Amino acid sequence: MTKAKAKAKFSVPDGAGGLKQVKDYRFDQGDWPIRFEVPEDEADAWLQYLSAESRRRGWSSAGSSQLEAKENSGSITITTRGEDPPGELVIIWERKRGGPIQVRARPGASPALTLDDTYEFFRSINDRSSAGATEQFHQGGYLYYEGLPWCGELWLANTIRLGPPSQQYSEALIGPRIILVDALVSGTDRENSAPHFSVLLRELSVFLSVVMGTLIRVSQNGGRGWTWTTGLDGHVQSEVRELGYLETNVSKDMPSRGDAGAVPLRQVHRPDFSQPGIDGSTNEVHPPADVIDLWQTFVDLPQTLQRQFLQVGSTWQAALTLGHEYETTRFALMVSACESLKPWGDQFRRHNMYHVVEALLGKPRAERLREQWFKAQDTRNVHFHLGEFRGSEFVPPMIMSNFDDPTFRQASDELWLITQACMIAWLRCRGDVPLTAVTRHNNWKRWVRQNALWIMPLGIGIGVILGWILSMFL
């Protein structure tokens, strides 16, 4: 990698009430008395331990980095606090992709930080890094969905609680809803646990969207947008306001079990093809009774299978975000979500959605998807490859129309149930999808393509021989 100096210039507080410019020391050829290598198995987290140790001592840090596909490098300047004048520590680091980190460091010009202090600082960092030392910290956040209110608490594990908000939308039974998430998250320090909690929130949103069959997203508080209300005089009033939900009763520590009543659970039989809806028998959301068991199954999966489930669930979430104006895309994404449940590997490249559904839900369900009125895989193919619409995206919605073909809507509703059932069945069998081998009937075109490497030389050789024979007679 060719290192290049940053063109931008920026300043940070100097610890004495002023500002100082952040320098890039990667090109400094001076003496670097401290040099060491961080092993590659510790390299991913070493800079996090560096930041955590700096924060623990009350020191500030600033720096810059150059990020390339094959190699990263950076320069960090740490300013100590509590001394007059403040001390300074300069660090430069380099790392090739997947390799160890090469670190060089030295005390700055200020005499407040000695070489012995610097050695002790790095010794503390490296000891914690090599031990993989972490602590658990409480973090809180929100999940958002539309539907019945979440009125109780549900403990997915001893360290994860889904609780009710202190404020509920009360003007209608169905409306915007919030789930409070409290969790104990591991990290090098509290600041480091925050990004890990963000990932946990995303995983919870995907998992709950699949298990509960509704779109559940991470609440993105902040940002402004136009809102409108009807005033007392009956006139509409529009104004720009901050968007999002903010909890007024924020807990600084992990809540205790029983702080709120338990969320009622509903019994369910898998695979579940019951039509979702509200029958008036309840005024709050009822998650399925196996939600805790399914979460534990997800947590126990190998990392590769966890990633596969999250990818499939994210595709399912993307489908649920789309409405009438993208109903063919919604349909195609659900087909893709089912197809993506197949195991990874070249031996499964020929398998499609029908094979996955047959393996997870049985042959009758797969045969129904193949019926002429349904043709789920065909819809996915023509939409993604040709951009063809099978829905009524550009058909004006006429209330008093004298004819309306509900076939595509019926297929979409049924596919919704099949997709969710497939994802839950995949989770219950821990990703072990029993797919049978797919045999394709050979024809002469496929035979020629598969044997082109020896057919072409053979053809050329035969042509040369025939040409020589003809030349002898002519």
JSON list of N, CA, C and O in Angstrom, two decimals, residues 207-233:
[
{"chain": "A", "resi": 207, "resn": "PHE", "atom": "N", "xyz": [-34.80, -11.59, 14.33]},
{"chain": "A", "resi": 207, "resn": "PHE", "atom": "CA", "xyz": [-35.37, -12.78, 14.97]},
{"chain": "A", "resi": 207, "resn": "PHE", "atom": "C", "xyz": [-36.86, -12.59, 15.26]},
{"chain": "A", "resi": 207, "resn": "PHE", "atom": "O", "xyz": [-37.69, -13.45, 14.93]},
{"chain": "A", "resi": 208, "resn": "LEU", "atom": "N", "xyz": [-37.22, -11.48, 15.88]},
{"chain": "A", "resi": 208, "resn": "LEU", "atom": "CA", "xyz": [-38.62, -11.25, 16.24]},
{"chain": "A", "resi": 208, "resn": "LEU", "atom": "C", "xyz": [-39.49, -11.05, 15.00]},
{"chain": "A", "resi": 208, "resn": "LEU", "atom": "O", "xyz": [-40.66, -11.43, 15.00]},
{"chain": "A", "resi": 209, "resn": "SER", "atom": "N", "xyz": [-38.95, -10.45, 13.95]},
{"chain": "A", "resi": 209, "resn": "SER", "atom": "CA", "xyz": [-39.72, -10.29, 12.71]},
{"chain": "A", "resi": 209, "resn": "SER", "atom": "C", "xyz": [-40.10, -11.65, 12.14]},
{"chain": "A", "resi": 209, "resn": "SER", "atom": "O", "xyz": [-41.20, -11.84, 11.64]},
{"chain": "A", "resi": 210, "resn": "VAL", "atom": "N", "xyz": [-39.18, -12.61, 12.23]},
{"chain": "A", "resi": 210, "resn": "VAL", "atom": "CA", "xyz": [-39.45, -13.96, 11.73]},
{"chain": "A", "resi": 210, "resn": "VAL", "atom": "C", "xyz": [-40.43, -14.68, 12.64]},
{"chain": "A", "resi": 210, "resn": "VAL", "atom": "O", "xyz": [-41.44, -15.24, 12.18]},
{"chain": "A", "resi": 211, "resn": "VAL", "atom": "N", "xyz": [-40.18, -14.69, 13.93]},
{"chain": "A", "resi": 211, "resn": "VAL", "atom": "CA", "xyz": [-40.98, -15.49, 14.86]},
{"chain": "A", "resi": 211, "resn": "VAL", "atom": "C", "xyz": [-42.38, -14.92, 15.04]},
{"chain": "A", "resi": 211, "resn": "VAL", "atom": "O", "xyz": [-43.36, -15.67, 15.14]},
{"chain": "A", "resi": 212, "resn": "MET", "atom": "N", "xyz": [-42.50, -13.59, 15.07]},
{"chain": "A", "resi": 212, "resn": "MET", "atom": "CA", "xyz": [-43.80, -12.97, 15.31]},
{"chain": "A", "resi": 212, "resn": "MET", "atom": "C", "xyz": [-44.54, -12.66, 14.02]},
{"chain": "A", "resi": 212, "resn": "MET", "atom": "O", "xyz": [-45.72, -12.29, 14.06]},
{"chain": "A", "resi": 213, "resn": "GLY", "atom": "N", "xyz": [-43.85, -12.76, 12.87]},
{"chain": "A", "resi": 213, "resn": "GLY", "atom": "CA", "xyz": [-44.54, -12.56, 11.60]},
{"chain": "A", "resi": 213, "resn": "GLY", "atom": "C", "xyz": [-44.94, -11.13, 11.34]},
{"chain": "A", "resi": 213, "resn": "GLY", "atom": "O", "xyz": [-45.92, -10.88, 10.62]},
{"chain": "A", "resi": 214, "resn": "THR", "atom": "N", "xyz": [-44.22, -10.19, 11.88]},
{"chain": "A", "resi": 214, "resn": "THR", "atom": "CA", "xyz": [-44.49, -8.78, 11.64]},
{"chain": "A", "resi": 214, "resn": "THR", "atom": "C", "xyz": [-43.17, -8.03, 11.56]},
{"chain": "A", "resi": 214, "resn": "THR", "atom": "O", "xyz": [-42.15, -8.49, 12.09]},
{"chain": "A", "resi": 215, "resn": "LEU", "atom": "N", "xyz": [-43.16, -6.90, 10.89]},
{"chain": "A", "resi": 215, "resn": "LEU", "atom": "CA", "xyz": [-41.93, -6.14, 10.72]},
{"chain": "A", "resi": 215, "resn": "LEU", "atom": "C", "xyz": [-41.57, -5.44, 12.02]},
{"chain": "A", "resi": 215, "resn": "LEU", "atom": "O", "xyz": [-42.31, -4.57, 12.49]},
{"chain": "A", "resi": 216, "resn": "ILE", "atom": "N", "xyz": [-40.44, -5.81, 12.59]},
{"chain": "A", "resi": 216, "resn": "ILE", "atom": "CA", "xyz": [-39.93, -5.18, 13.81]},
{"chain": "A", "resi": 216, "resn": "ILE", "atom": "C", "xyz": [-38.56, -4.61, 13.48]},
{"chain": "A", "resi": 216, "resn": "ILE", "atom": "O", "xyz": [-37.67, -5.33, 13.04]},
{"chain": "A", "resi": 217, "resn": "ARG", "atom": "N", "xyz": [-38.40, -3.33, 13.69]},
{"chain": "A", "resi": 217, "resn": "ARG", "atom": "CA", "xyz": [-37.17, -2.64, 13.30]},
{"chain": "A", "resi": 217, "resn": "ARG", "atom": "C", "xyz": [-36.52, -1.97, 14.50]},
{"chain": "A", "resi": 217, "resn": "ARG", "atom": "O", "xyz": [-37.18, -1.69, 15.49]},
{"chain": "A", "resi": 218, "resn": "VAL", "atom": "N", "xyz": [-35.24, -1.70, 14.35]},
{"chain": "A", "resi": 218, "resn": "VAL", "atom": "CA", "xyz": [-34.55, -0.91, 15.36]},
{"chain": "A", "resi": 218, "resn": "VAL", "atom": "C", "xyz": [-35.03, 0.52, 15.23]},
{"chain": "A", "resi": 218, "resn": "VAL", "atom": "O", "xyz": [-35.01, 1.11, 14.14]},
{"chain": "A", "resi": 219, "resn": "SER", "atom": "N", "xyz": [-35.48, 1.10, 16.33]},
{"chain": "A", "resi": 219, "resn": "SER", "atom": "CA", "xyz": [-35.99, 2.47, 16.31]},
{"chain": "A", "resi": 219, "resn": "SER", "atom": "C", "xyz": [-34.85, 3.44, 16.10]},
{"chain": "A", "resi": 219, "resn": "SER", "atom": "O", "xyz": [-33.88, 3.47, 16.85]},
{"chain": "A", "resi": 220, "resn": "GLN", "atom": "N", "xyz": [-34.96, 4.23, 15.02]},
{"chain": "A", "resi": 220, "resn": "GLN", "atom": "CA", "xyz": [-33.94, 5.21, 14.69]},
{"chain": "A", "resi": 220, "resn": "GLN", "atom": "C", "xyz": [-34.38, 6.58, 15.21]},
{"chain": "A", "resi": 220, "resn": "GLN", "atom": "O", "xyz": [-35.05, 7.34, 14.52]},
{"chain": "A", "resi": 221, "resn": "ASN", "atom": "N", "xyz": [-34.04, 6.86, 16.45]},
{"chain": "A", "resi": 221, "resn": "ASN", "atom": "CA", "xyz": [-34.39, 8.16, 17.00]},
{"chain": "A", "resi": 221, "resn": "ASN", "atom": "C", "xyz": [-33.49, 9.24, 16.43]},
{"chain": "A", "resi": 221, "resn": "ASN", "atom": "O", "xyz": [-32.31, 9.02, 16.15]},
{"chain": "A", "resi": 222, "resn": "GLY", "atom": "N", "xyz": [-34.04, 10.41, 16.28]},
{"chain": "A", "resi": 222, "resn": "GLY", "atom": "CA", "xyz": [-33.27, 11.52, 15.72]},
{"chain": "A", "resi": 222, "resn": "GLY", "atom": "C", "xyz": [-33.69, 11.80, 14.30]},
{"chain": "A", "resi": 222, "resn": "GLY", "atom": "O", "xyz": [-34.38, 11.02, 13.64]},
{"chain": "A", "resi": 223, "resn": "GLY", "atom": "N", "xyz": [-33.30, 12.94, 13.82]},
{"chain": "A", "resi": 223, "resn": "GLY", "atom": "CA", "xyz": [-33.73, 13.35, 12.50]},
{"chain": "A", "resi": 223, "resn": "GLY", "atom": "C", "xyz": [-35.04, 14.11, 12.59]},
{"chain": "A", "resi": 223, "resn": "GLY", "atom": "O", "xyz": [-35.80, 13.99, 13.56]},
{"chain": "A", "resi": 224, "resn": "ARG", "atom": "N", "xyz": [-35.29, 14.90, 11.59]},
{"chain": "A", "resi": 224, "resn": "ARG", "atom": "CA", "xyz": [-36.50, 15.71, 11.59]},
{"chain": "A", "resi": 224, "resn": "ARG", "atom": "C", "xyz": [-37.34, 15.40, 10.36]},
{"chain": "A", "resi": 224, "resn": "ARG", "atom": "O", "xyz": [-36.83, 14.97, 9.33]},
{"chain": "A", "resi": 225, "resn": "GLY", "atom": "N", "xyz": [-38.65, 15.62, 10.48]},
{"chain": "A", "resi": 225, "resn": "GLY", "atom": "CA", "xyz": [-39.55, 15.38, 9.36]},
{"chain": "A", "resi": 225, "resn": "GLY", "atom": "C", "xyz": [-40.82, 16.19, 9.53]},
{"chain": "A", "resi": 225, "resn": "GLY", "atom": "O", "xyz": [-41.13, 16.69, 10.62]},
{"chain": "A", "resi": 226, "resn": "TRP", "atom": "N", "xyz": [-41.55, 16.30, 8.43]},
{"chain": "A", "resi": 226, "resn": "TRP", "atom": "CA", "xyz": [-42.82, 17.02, 8.49]},
{"chain": "A", "resi": 226, "resn": "TRP", "atom": "C", "xyz": [-43.87, 16.19, 9.22]},
{"chain": "A", "resi": 226, "resn": "TRP", "atom": "O", "xyz": [-44.00, 14.99, 9.00]},
{"chain": "A", "resi": 227, "resn": "THR", "atom": "N", "xyz": [-44.61, 16.82, 10.11]},
{"chain": "A", "resi": 227, "resn": "THR", "atom": "CA", "xyz": [-45.73, 16.21, 10.81]},
{"chain": "A", "resi": 227, "resn": "THR", "atom": "C", "xyz": [-46.91, 17.16, 10.72]},
{"chain": "A", "resi": 227, "resn": "THR", "atom": "O", "xyz": [-46.74, 18.37, 10.47]},
{"chain": "A", "resi": 228, "resn": "TRP", "atom": "N", "xyz": [-48.10, 16.60, 10.91]},
{"chain": "A", "resi": 228, "resn": "TRP", "atom": "CA", "xyz": [-49.28, 17.47, 10.88]},
{"chain": "A", "resi": 228, "resn": "TRP", "atom": "C", "xyz": [-50.29, 17.02, 11.92]},
{"chain": "A", "resi": 228, "resn": "TRP", "atom": "O", "xyz": [-50.36, 15.85, 12.28]},
{"chain": "A", "resi": 229, "resn": "THR", "atom": "N", "xyz": [-51.04, 17.96, 12.41]},
{"chain": "A", "resi": 229, "resn": "THR", "atom": "CA", "xyz": [-52.11, 17.72, 13.37]},
{"chain": "A", "resi": 229, "resn": "THR", "atom": "C", "xyz": [-53.29, 18.60, 13.00]},
{"chain": "A", "resi": 229, "resn": "THR", "atom": "O", "xyz": [-53.16, 19.58, 12.25]},
{"chain": "A", "resi": 230, "resn": "THR", "atom": "N", "xyz": [-54.44, 18.24, 13.53]},
{"chain": "A", "resi": 230, "resn": "THR", "atom": "CA", "xyz": [-55.64, 19.05, 13.33]},
{"chain": "A", "resi": 230, "resn": "THR", "atom": "C", "xyz": [-55.86, 19.90, 14.58]},
{"chain": "A", "resi": 230, "resn": "THR", "atom": "O", "xyz": [-55.98, 19.36, 15.69]},
{"chain": "A", "resi": 231, "resn": "GLY", "atom": "N", "xyz": [-55.87, 21.20, 14.42]},
{"chain": "A", "resi": 231, "resn": "GLY", "atom": "CA", "xyz": [-56.03, 22.10, 15.54]},
{"chain": "A", "resi": 231, "resn": "GLY", "atom": "C", "xyz": [-57.43, 22.11, 16.10]},
{"chain": "A", "resi": 231, "resn": "GLY", "atom": "O", "xyz": [-58.36, 21.48, 15.56]},
{"chain": "A", "resi": 232, "resn": "LEU", "atom": "N", "xyz": [-57.63, 22.83, 17.21]},
{"chain": "A", "resi": 232, "resn": "LEU", "atom": "CA", "xyz": [-58.95, 22.92, 17.83]},
{"chain": "A", "resi": 232, "resn": "LEU", "atom": "C", "xyz": [-59.97, 23.58, 16.91]},
{"chain": "A", "resi": 232, "resn": "LEU", "atom": "O", "xyz": [-61.17, 23.33, 17.03]},
{"chain": "A", "resi": 233, "resn": "ASP", "atom": "N", "xyz": [-59.48, 24.42, 15.99]},
{"chain": "A", "resi": 233, "resn": "ASP", "atom": "CA", "xyz": [-60.39, 25.07, 15.07]},
{"chain": "A", "resi": 233, "resn": "ASP", "atom": "C", "xyz": [-60.70, 24.22, 13.84]},
{"chain": "A", "resi": 233, "resn": "ASP", "atom": "O", "xyz": [-61.41, 24.66, 12.93]}
]
